[in-house]
Amino acid sequence: MTLTYYGVKSVILERNETTTRWPKMDLTNVRSMEIFRKLGLVQGLREQGVAAHIPYNVRISTGLSRPESITNWFHPSVNEYRIRIADKNDGTMPLEPWQRISQAIFEQWLKGRCDESPLIDARFNHRVEDLQEVENGARVTVTDQKTGLKKIILSHYAVGCDGGSSMVRRSLGIPLHGGPIPAYVLLVHFKSRDLSRLHAQGRFWHLFFVGNEGLTGAAIAQNEVDTWTTHLFLPLEKDSDSISSQEAVETSLGGLHGRYPVKIDRVLVRSTYRPRIAIAQSYSSSNGRILLAGDAAHQNIPTGGYAAVIAGFAEPQLMDSYESERRPVAVDSIEHSGVHMKVHMDVAQILQGRAGALDEDSEEGRKLRRALHEHYQKHNGENIDLGIEMGYRYQSHAIFTEDSQPPKFSPSAYIPSTYPGSRAPHMYLGDGTPIFDHYGKYFSLVEFSDGADYGSDLLLKAAELGWTPIKLVRLAGEDHAYSVWGRRLVLVRPDGHVTWRGDMIKDFAEAQRIVAAIRGVKEVVINAPETAAPPYQNGVNSYSTTPVESAVPPKFTSTVGTDAQTEDYQVERMGDSRFNAKGRPWGAPYCYRHGGMKQQ
């Protein structure tokens, strides 16, 4: 949809006949919602999701047969979140609240938007057989599974979004670093209107069940009406085939106290999967024509610029920034998902085999409940750590560096800053409009004006010569926003991240250097304005930075170990549609879209 927004044609190849039935994702985070707002999709998406007045409460429990949960995380509804954002208006908050929505609903809705676009050719029931990087593009061999007809598609670029067991990644020979946690999970997605039983401890979004092993199970309210998902954690040696869907649901909900009967109207799907955190060693092919995205590039535990090149106003070198910018962010995000998982796993150390006393009316029971309450309240960032969602800072040759120190990064708290590479902070202006809504379609130069000349016109002239669209957003009398943004001039990219900032552009040569860098040019010669030559030919760009090497941590939190798989992919196969959670072939029909899932 982003490519469509910028007028770029694309082809989507999907091996399934239609969108997923699997509830893999249940929350669209605040940063994603900001992007959807720019694309004009946010309202339509919210209409498909959980109603705006419903809170996002998380409960920690020993089982639904107990009268109350041990502790809770009370998170705001969309409506409450909006009030907080407006009241604070200090740059620390997102523009858009989050949105609960199941991936099954999300994909179906998004497919409808794709079908409406004349720029998107969505081909379902088409299987990619081969993908090769060729000169100036990619060559895809695809089979129409309905007719058996093979076709070859040539494109400028190809993006592999084909999941954890990505054929694209493997065809490029890119290793996967990371590993699984020491357990696997039986998931049951079902319909039920037995609300008096399911809401025995109150309405919830997530419900975590704890025991001597740490996290023993979980339940998710998918739509607050009749759709639910349970996750039952099992030891690796346990045979999940011997557990019926009814038993899996009731065992999950019962926690420490045995099966908790509920009426299931219909089982939608079930699967086993092994949670893992991993990252691809590289995000692209050798010449950058084939890219990896989504689970093909990185895999998290579920706890927590192409169009410019094609349009012609950015150089192909800009594509090099994809990996240097996004991969370090993914490493941090993946590691943090492991940190959140460890919060649940550490319960085992707190209980030390005494889970049976948790619900007792005894001194030991009260002590254990208090310890768990304090543990979860101290480590409550699973759904609210805005630093990890909005506080990351890109580094690449397309972003300028400064002599000053960048703001300190905190995973839990977003620190607003316009330091180059950062997401530009959201602020409501004096007329009540968000600064984001004043941005242009492409680049935006935000000027906090007091009547003086800060050189904005020089940048606009250089941009015109370089065929680079920049909208000037001149804001007068916005002292509050200026106090947060911190510079008279801030150049914001189409993705909302700052690429350059300053208090003045002193001459045309500096303006040319800025334009060359945002186009992705690593070297540039400076010409006098009267030559009218494009500022992106041979020479040296004194502003450019060295692409950041994407370090792989020696071990992600919560994994058994860190492995690199190039040919064998044993860890990855635990998510391959051909294998179950233990690496054995399934004996039942597959769902090919998401790894390790089979139909009930």
XYZ file of C-alpha atoms in Angstrom:
600
model
C 0.000 0.000 0.000
C 2.953 2.333 0.580
C 4.179 1.762 -2.975
C 0.674 2.485 -4.235
C 0.621 5.733 -2.249
C 3.700 6.813 -4.205
C 2.304 5.667 -7.545
C 4.462 2.557 -7.955
C 3.047 -0.604 -9.522
C 3.624 -3.937 -7.792
C 2.745 -7.620 -8.047
C 1.913 -9.685 -4.947
C 2.513 -13.431 -5.222
C 0.789 -15.523 -2.527
C 0.790 -19.326 -2.557
C -2.466 -19.618 -0.572
C -5.861 -19.250 -2.217
C -6.859 -16.464 0.144
C -5.710 -14.608 3.247
C -4.696 -16.315 6.474
C -7.061 -17.809 9.041
C -4.301 -17.777 11.657
C -4.383 -15.220 14.506
C -0.654 -14.583 14.520
C -0.834 -10.838 15.194
C -3.349 -9.262 17.557
C -2.048 -5.695 17.944
C -0.988 -2.994 15.502
C 1.408 -0.773 17.417
C 1.459 2.996 17.592
C 4.243 3.516 15.049
C 2.472 1.351 12.492
C -0.739 3.273 13.111
C 1.101 6.534 12.396
C 2.197 5.120 9.045
C -1.318 3.917 8.251
C -2.575 7.425 9.000
C -0.286 8.852 6.331
C -1.540 6.259 3.854
C -5.154 7.137 4.644
C -5.883 3.678 6.058
C -6.121 4.259 9.787
C -9.862 4.870 10.075
C -10.782 1.876 7.952
C -8.464 -0.319 9.985
C -9.954 0.832 13.288
C -13.427 0.000 12.031
C -12.321 -3.632 11.674
C -10.692 -3.893 15.100
C -11.746 -3.904 18.747
C -14.013 -0.982 19.654
C -12.305 2.208 20.807
C -13.894 2.262 24.282
C -12.642 -1.182 25.387
C -9.547 -1.179 27.652
C -6.515 -3.354 26.902
C -6.210 -5.119 30.257
C -3.683 -7.893 30.876
C -4.136 -10.328 33.764
C -1.728 -12.727 35.479
C -3.513 -15.716 37.004
C -3.142 -19.217 38.384
C -6.363 -20.300 36.644
C -9.883 -19.080 35.954
C -11.384 -21.221 38.707
C -9.859 -18.795 41.237
C -12.001 -15.753 42.163
C -9.425 -13.192 41.029
C -6.134 -12.796 39.207
C -2.833 -12.340 41.049
C -2.018 -9.022 39.406
C -2.989 -6.929 36.392
C -1.654 -4.482 33.859
C -4.392 -1.953 33.177
C -3.747 -0.456 29.737
C -5.868 2.304 28.204
C -8.485 1.947 25.510
C -8.012 3.816 22.236
C -10.273 6.599 23.512
C -8.341 6.903 26.784
C -5.053 6.853 24.890
C -6.185 9.744 22.690
C -6.934 11.841 25.773
C -3.474 11.125 27.205
C -1.819 12.117 23.928
C -3.697 15.416 23.751
C -3.157 16.241 27.431
C 0.608 15.653 27.361
C 1.555 17.227 24.015
C 5.213 17.252 25.002
C 6.561 15.094 22.173
C 6.745 11.913 24.249
C 3.554 10.393 22.856
C 2.604 8.908 19.488
C 0.198 10.622 17.133
C -2.030 7.533 16.924
C -3.019 5.062 19.667
C -2.552 1.362 19.157
C -5.257 -0.915 17.751
C -6.220 -4.464 18.657
C -7.002 -6.473 15.530
C -6.425 -10.106 14.641
C -4.148 -10.805 11.702
C -6.897 -12.915 10.143
C -9.176 -9.859 10.040
C -6.360 -7.460 9.179
C -5.234 -9.423 6.114
C -8.751 -9.897 4.799
C -9.416 -6.174 5.083
C -6.058 -5.257 3.534
C -6.658 -7.612 0.601
C -9.826 -5.688 -0.138
C -7.828 -2.465 -0.308
C -5.297 -4.130 -2.618
C -8.047 -5.407 -4.908
C -9.366 -1.862 -5.246
C -6.020 -0.457 -6.392
C -5.199 -0.421 -10.127
C -1.506 -0.344 -9.200
C -1.544 -3.678 -7.324
C -1.723 -7.011 -9.128
C -2.477 -9.456 -6.285
C -2.110 -13.047 -7.485
C -3.256 -15.577 -4.915
C -2.738 -19.314 -5.442
C 0.606 -18.549 -7.100
C 3.707 -20.327 -5.822
C 7.184 -18.864 -6.299
C 9.498 -21.587 -7.616
C 12.699 -19.635 -8.132
C 14.031 -16.149 -7.545
C 17.242 -14.810 -9.041
C 18.992 -11.490 -9.005
C 19.722 -10.345 -12.539
C 21.246 -7.213 -13.990
C 19.191 -4.225 -12.864
C 16.457 -6.327 -11.337
C 15.034 -9.655 -10.218
C 13.714 -12.675 -12.128
C 10.880 -14.627 -10.511
C 9.602 -18.007 -11.687
C 6.064 -18.584 -10.457
C 3.458 -21.327 -10.903
C -0.261 -20.680 -11.121
C -1.401 -23.533 -8.867
C -4.884 -23.548 -10.379
C -3.776 -24.034 -13.998
C -0.252 -25.375 -13.509
C 1.064 -22.692 -15.861
C 4.583 -21.421 -15.140
C 5.365 -17.756 -15.655
C 8.452 -15.561 -15.423
C 8.160 -12.072 -13.963
C 10.918 -9.475 -14.311
C 10.951 -6.547 -11.899
C 13.218 -3.772 -10.702
C 13.122 -5.155 -7.160
C 11.682 -8.125 -5.295
C 10.873 -8.328 -1.585
C 10.637 -11.689 0.162
C 7.888 -11.551 2.797
C 7.484 -15.324 2.849
C 7.742 -16.076 6.556
C 10.146 -17.730 8.932
C 10.963 -20.598 6.574
C 11.554 -18.127 3.745
C 12.385 -19.710 0.411
C 13.706 -16.335 -0.703
C 16.188 -16.147 2.158
C 17.342 -19.696 1.609
C 17.678 -19.199 -2.142
C 20.015 -16.293 -1.401
C 22.034 -18.464 0.999
C 21.553 -16.011 3.862
C 22.048 -17.603 7.307
C 19.625 -17.127 10.161
C 21.056 -16.232 13.584
C 19.151 -17.038 16.754
C 17.275 -19.945 18.213
C 14.148 -21.271 19.926
C 13.085 -21.135 23.549
C 13.078 -24.512 25.370
C 9.370 -25.259 24.898
C 6.711 -25.492 22.263
C 3.141 -24.306 22.198
C -0.214 -25.808 21.236
C -2.447 -23.033 19.883
C -6.224 -23.298 19.560
C -8.221 -20.539 17.861
C -11.940 -20.892 18.545
C -15.384 -19.328 18.793
C -17.227 -19.155 22.120
C -19.905 -16.958 23.687
C -19.473 -18.514 27.127
C -18.609 -15.073 28.509
C -19.612 -15.721 32.114
C -16.952 -18.446 32.258
C -14.301 -16.696 30.179
C -14.704 -13.399 32.069
C -14.729 -15.052 35.500
C -11.882 -12.756 36.626
C -13.001 -9.798 34.527
C -12.641 -8.723 30.924
C -9.146 -9.174 29.511
C -7.072 -8.709 26.391
C -4.275 -11.078 27.398
C -4.508 -13.578 30.243
C -1.263 -15.253 31.340
C -1.251 -18.387 33.493
C 1.753 -19.083 35.713
C 3.037 -22.117 37.556
C 6.203 -23.839 38.688
C 7.563 -23.866 35.136
C 6.957 -20.138 34.698
C 4.459 -19.404 31.943
C 2.165 -22.411 31.480
C -0.448 -20.944 29.150
C -2.146 -17.849 27.828
C -5.465 -16.693 26.417
C -6.193 -13.824 24.035
C -9.536 -12.118 23.509
C -9.356 -11.466 19.780
C -12.463 -9.361 19.174
C -14.193 -8.927 22.573
C -17.237 -10.730 21.176
C -16.779 -14.416 20.468
C -13.269 -15.173 19.156
C -10.446 -16.413 21.382
C -7.027 -18.013 21.196
C -5.342 -20.148 23.840
C -1.670 -21.080 23.988
C -0.700 -24.154 26.002
C 3.028 -24.447 26.738
C 4.292 -28.019 26.487
C 7.608 -29.745 27.193
C 9.497 -30.723 24.059
C 8.915 -34.427 24.653
C 5.113 -34.069 24.915
C 3.049 -35.439 22.018
C 0.485 -32.759 21.160
C -1.493 -35.092 18.887
C -2.862 -36.848 21.968
C -4.409 -33.592 23.251
C -7.802 -32.633 21.843
C -8.611 -28.997 21.123
C -11.207 -28.957 23.925
C -8.662 -30.341 26.372
C -6.012 -27.854 25.243
C -8.344 -24.896 25.793
C -9.569 -26.098 29.178
C -6.063 -26.998 30.365
C -4.767 -23.558 29.365
C -7.596 -21.755 31.166
C -7.399 -23.981 34.226
C -3.778 -23.184 34.959
C -2.690 -24.819 38.220
C -6.129 -26.182 38.995
C -6.876 -28.670 36.262
C -9.216 -28.296 33.333
C -11.622 -25.349 33.374
C -14.750 -26.258 31.375
C -15.985 -23.782 28.768
C -18.410 -24.211 25.889
C -16.605 -24.053 22.536
C -18.928 -23.254 19.652
C -16.391 -23.946 16.932
C -12.668 -24.608 16.605
C -11.352 -22.404 13.817
C -7.757 -23.646 13.593
C -5.115 -25.251 15.786
C -1.369 -25.552 15.445
C 1.849 -26.168 17.271
C 4.747 -23.766 17.044
C 8.040 -23.180 18.764
C 8.683 -19.558 19.778
C 12.042 -18.351 18.554
C 13.974 -15.152 18.155
C 16.240 -14.924 15.149
C 17.535 -12.534 12.520
C 18.872 -12.939 9.010
C 22.570 -12.241 8.638
C 21.772 -9.932 5.735
C 18.591 -8.233 4.571
C 19.372 -8.184 0.866
C 21.060 -9.907 -2.056
C 24.565 -8.967 -3.130
C 23.434 -6.180 -5.474
C 20.459 -5.105 -3.390
C 17.765 -6.061 -5.895
C 16.181 -8.718 -3.655
C 15.241 -7.709 -0.121
C 13.926 -9.545 2.930
C 11.119 -8.228 5.131
C 8.904 -9.431 7.963
C 9.493 -12.898 9.405
C 11.775 -13.734 6.488
C 14.220 -11.187 7.922
C 13.545 -11.385 11.654
C 11.467 -13.475 14.051
C 10.218 -12.328 17.432
C 8.563 -14.083 20.306
C 4.932 -12.884 20.140
C 5.082 -10.927 23.404
C 5.581 -7.765 22.409
C 12.152 4.319 0.722
C 11.710 1.978 -2.325
C 9.371 4.302 -4.211
C 11.828 7.205 -4.250
C 14.344 5.132 -6.220
C 11.776 3.867 -8.716
C 10.275 7.341 -9.146
C 13.701 8.616 -10.178
C 14.461 11.268 -7.562
C 16.710 9.002 -5.496
C 19.761 7.009 -6.504
C 19.924 3.179 -6.343
C 22.555 3.659 -3.626
C 19.709 4.704 -1.336
C 18.649 1.050 -1.191
C 21.896 0.297 0.650
C 20.465 2.158 3.627
C 17.688 -0.430 4.096
C 19.885 -2.947 5.865
C 22.129 -0.472 7.679
C 19.062 1.294 9.090
C 16.551 -1.483 9.705
C 18.663 -4.441 10.793
C 20.117 -2.862 13.976
C 16.573 -1.843 14.920
C 15.405 -5.428 14.405
C 18.239 -6.754 16.590
C 17.118 -4.474 19.426
C 13.455 -5.354 18.928
C 14.121 -9.089 18.839
C 16.292 -8.943 21.926
C 13.619 -6.956 23.751
C 10.956 -9.525 22.894
C 13.228 -12.054 24.596
C 13.487 -9.772 27.623
C 9.688 -9.699 27.879
C 9.497 -13.480 27.568
C 12.082 -13.820 30.316
C 9.781 -11.880 32.664
C 7.347 -14.801 32.455
C 10.056 -17.459 32.576
C 11.572 -15.936 35.734
C 8.387 -16.812 37.615
C 9.837 -20.299 38.024
C 12.720 -18.856 40.065
C 10.315 -16.903 42.268
C 8.056 -19.865 42.978
C 10.822 -22.487 43.329
C 8.338 -25.327 43.117
C 5.840 -23.773 45.555
C 3.125 -22.848 43.043
C 0.630 -24.989 44.938
C 0.710 -22.469 47.778
C -0.131 -19.480 45.581
C -3.869 -19.638 46.224
C -3.642 -20.643 49.877
C -4.900 -18.351 52.629
C -1.563 -18.637 54.402
C 1.502 -16.534 55.075
C 3.406 -18.404 52.376
C 0.572 -17.880 49.881
C 0.368 -14.173 50.613
C 4.156 -13.853 50.348
C 4.248 -15.601 46.968
C 1.348 -13.563 45.586
C 3.015 -10.359 46.739
C 6.303 -11.425 45.134
C 4.612 -12.146 41.806
C 2.659 -8.899 41.945
C 5.835 -6.896 42.550
C 7.708 -8.816 39.844
C 5.105 -8.129 37.170
C 4.561 -4.514 38.163
C 8.308 -3.866 38.065
C 8.600 -5.487 34.623
C 5.399 -4.235 33.001
C 6.764 -2.966 29.696
C 5.588 -5.774 27.416
C 2.911 -3.663 25.746
C 3.869 -0.121 26.725
C 7.602 0.270 26.008
C 7.401 3.225 23.626
C 11.180 3.552 23.431
C 11.529 0.309 21.514
C 8.609 1.272 19.240
C 9.478 4.911 18.515
C 12.876 5.715 20.012
C 15.177 3.891 17.613
C 17.554 5.997 15.537
C 18.568 5.116 11.988
C 22.187 5.404 10.884
C 23.234 5.274 7.237
C 24.907 7.280 4.483
C 21.522 8.927 3.816
C 21.381 10.483 7.292
C 23.606 13.273 8.552
C 25.725 13.077 11.659
C 26.289 15.764 14.266
C 29.105 16.588 16.628
C 26.667 16.596 19.528
C 25.828 13.424 21.409
C 22.624 11.649 20.383
C 19.917 11.290 23.018
C 20.267 8.321 25.310
C 18.170 5.380 24.169
C 15.704 3.855 26.618
C 13.620 0.834 25.562
C 10.886 1.736 28.033
C 10.527 5.482 27.460
C 10.507 7.439 24.224
C 12.718 10.529 24.488
C 11.581 13.043 21.839
C 14.373 14.343 19.645
C 15.058 15.565 16.122
C 18.608 14.220 16.211
C 19.212 12.920 12.656
C 17.885 9.402 12.225
C 15.225 9.821 14.906
C 11.484 9.782 14.374
C 10.328 13.395 14.369
C 8.248 13.968 17.532
C 4.483 14.347 17.325
C 3.173 17.697 18.526
C -0.203 19.404 18.331
C 0.206 22.928 16.971
C -1.575 26.038 18.177
C -4.545 25.451 15.884
C -5.009 21.906 17.207
C -3.652 20.120 14.142
C -0.814 17.588 14.461
C 2.476 18.606 12.901
C 2.513 15.255 11.061
C -0.524 16.285 9.022
C 1.372 19.256 7.583
C 4.079 17.083 6.027
C 4.252 16.678 2.275
C 3.991 13.397 0.429
C 7.757 13.118 0.106
C 10.341 15.182 2.005
C 9.287 18.004 4.310
C 11.410 20.915 5.497
C 9.907 22.163 8.749
C 10.912 25.749 9.522
C 10.072 27.375 12.845
C 9.894 30.910 11.556
C 10.349 34.175 13.403
C 10.671 36.306 10.275
C 14.408 35.808 9.753
C 15.964 34.138 6.690
C 17.346 30.717 7.613
C 18.174 29.571 4.078
C 15.129 27.442 3.362
C 14.874 28.824 -0.173
C 18.410 27.627 -0.913
C 17.429 24.065 -0.067
C 14.266 24.260 -2.151
C 16.269 25.516 -5.141
C 18.850 22.756 -4.768
C 16.045 20.222 -4.470
C 14.438 21.509 -7.665
C 17.719 21.121 -9.548
C 18.095 17.627 -8.119
C 14.521 16.615 -9.017
C 13.833 16.008 -5.338
C 10.369 16.979 -4.046
C 10.517 18.892 -0.761
C 7.567 20.671 0.824
C 8.325 23.703 2.977
C 6.300 23.644 6.202
C 6.766 27.141 7.622
C 5.425 27.440 11.164
C 5.215 30.850 12.814
C 4.518 31.387 16.496
C 4.888 27.714 17.397
C 7.270 28.215 20.316
C 6.107 25.104 22.185
C 6.754 22.763 19.271
C 10.053 24.543 18.563
C 11.163 23.957 22.157
C 10.748 20.205 21.631
C 12.114 20.008 18.077
C 15.130 22.119 19.041
C 16.210 23.488 15.625
C 14.917 26.172 13.279
C 15.151 23.812 10.292
C 14.369 20.082 10.344
C 14.281 17.974 7.175
C 11.899 15.027 7.547
C 11.897 12.009 5.232
C 8.735 10.408 3.824
C 8.899 7.799 6.616
C 8.770 10.496 9.305
C 12.435 10.203 10.332
C 14.784 13.183 10.435
C 17.572 13.166 7.860
C 19.094 16.605 8.632
C 18.574 19.503 11.000
C 20.194 22.865 11.621
C 19.590 26.482 12.501
C 20.632 27.815 9.099
C 21.710 26.764 5.612
C 24.591 29.139 5.028
C 25.025 28.822 1.247
C 23.912 26.976 -1.868
C 26.803 24.532 -1.671
C 25.573 23.293 1.689
C 22.067 22.978 0.292
C 23.423 20.848 -2.575
C 25.207 18.548 -0.145
C 22.017 18.043 1.835
C 19.981 17.201 -1.262
C 22.630 14.818 -2.574
C 22.728 12.927 0.707
C 18.978 12.498 1.021
C 18.951 11.133 -2.524
C 21.264 8.394 -1.277
C 24.394 9.631 -3.048
C 27.546 8.592 -1.225
C 29.803 10.957 -3.172
C 29.006 14.388 -4.592
C 30.749 17.300 -6.307
C 29.578 20.792 -5.476
C 28.742 23.085 -8.408
C 27.967 26.769 -8.430
C 24.246 27.499 -8.729
C 24.557 29.039 -12.179
C 25.773 25.738 -13.696
C 22.420 24.139 -12.897
C 24.184 20.746 -12.845
C 22.690 18.005 -10.675
C 24.465 17.824 -7.291
C 25.001 14.079 -7.319
C 28.035 13.471 -9.525
C 31.550 12.420 -8.558
C 33.245 14.001 -5.587
C 33.089 13.832 -1.816
C 30.091 14.384 0.430
C 31.453 15.634 3.716
C 28.142 14.915 5.416
C 27.868 11.249 4.529
C 28.376 8.601 7.161
C 29.799 5.118 7.013
C 27.043 2.494 6.966
C 26.689 0.878 10.352
C 27.736 -2.747 10.636
C 24.813 -4.773 11.960
C 26.175 -6.653 14.917
C 24.682 -9.994 15.875
C 24.589 -10.450 19.653
C 26.377 -13.566 20.910
C 23.101 -14.781 22.398
C 19.562 -13.478 22.334
C 17.731 -13.427 25.657
C 15.550 -16.521 26.212
C 17.044 -18.660 23.449
C 18.712 -21.998 23.976
C 21.688 -20.629 22.086
C 22.654 -18.733 18.993
C 22.936 -20.744 15.828
C 23.669 -19.888 12.227
C 22.024 -22.073 9.629
C 22.889 -21.809 5.948
C 22.118 -25.195 4.462
C 20.638 -27.203 7.308
C 18.226 -24.708 8.902
C 17.310 -27.144 11.684
C 16.091 -24.415 14.016
C 14.096 -22.821 11.256
C 12.491 -26.075 10.206
C 10.598 -26.103 13.451
C 8.539 -23.419 11.767
C 8.481 -24.896 8.274
C 5.067 -25.969 7.052
C 6.443 -29.406 6.225
C 7.519 -30.133 9.794
C 5.921 -30.059 13.229
C 7.408 -28.424 16.323
C 9.769 -31.351 16.858
C 11.058 -31.356 13.293
C 8.979 -34.347 12.159
C 6.751 -34.241 9.057
C 3.089 -33.603 9.625
C 0.674 -36.438 8.974
C -2.228 -34.067 8.293
C -3.021 -31.211 5.886
C -0.828 -28.131 6.052
C -1.480 -24.450 6.173
C 1.388 -23.144 4.061
C 1.177 -19.501 5.012
C 2.567 -19.687 8.532
C 5.218 -22.117 9.588
C 4.448 -25.149 11.693
C 0.674 -24.868 11.469
C -1.764 -27.599 10.561
C -5.508 -27.626 10.308
C -7.801 -29.226 12.832
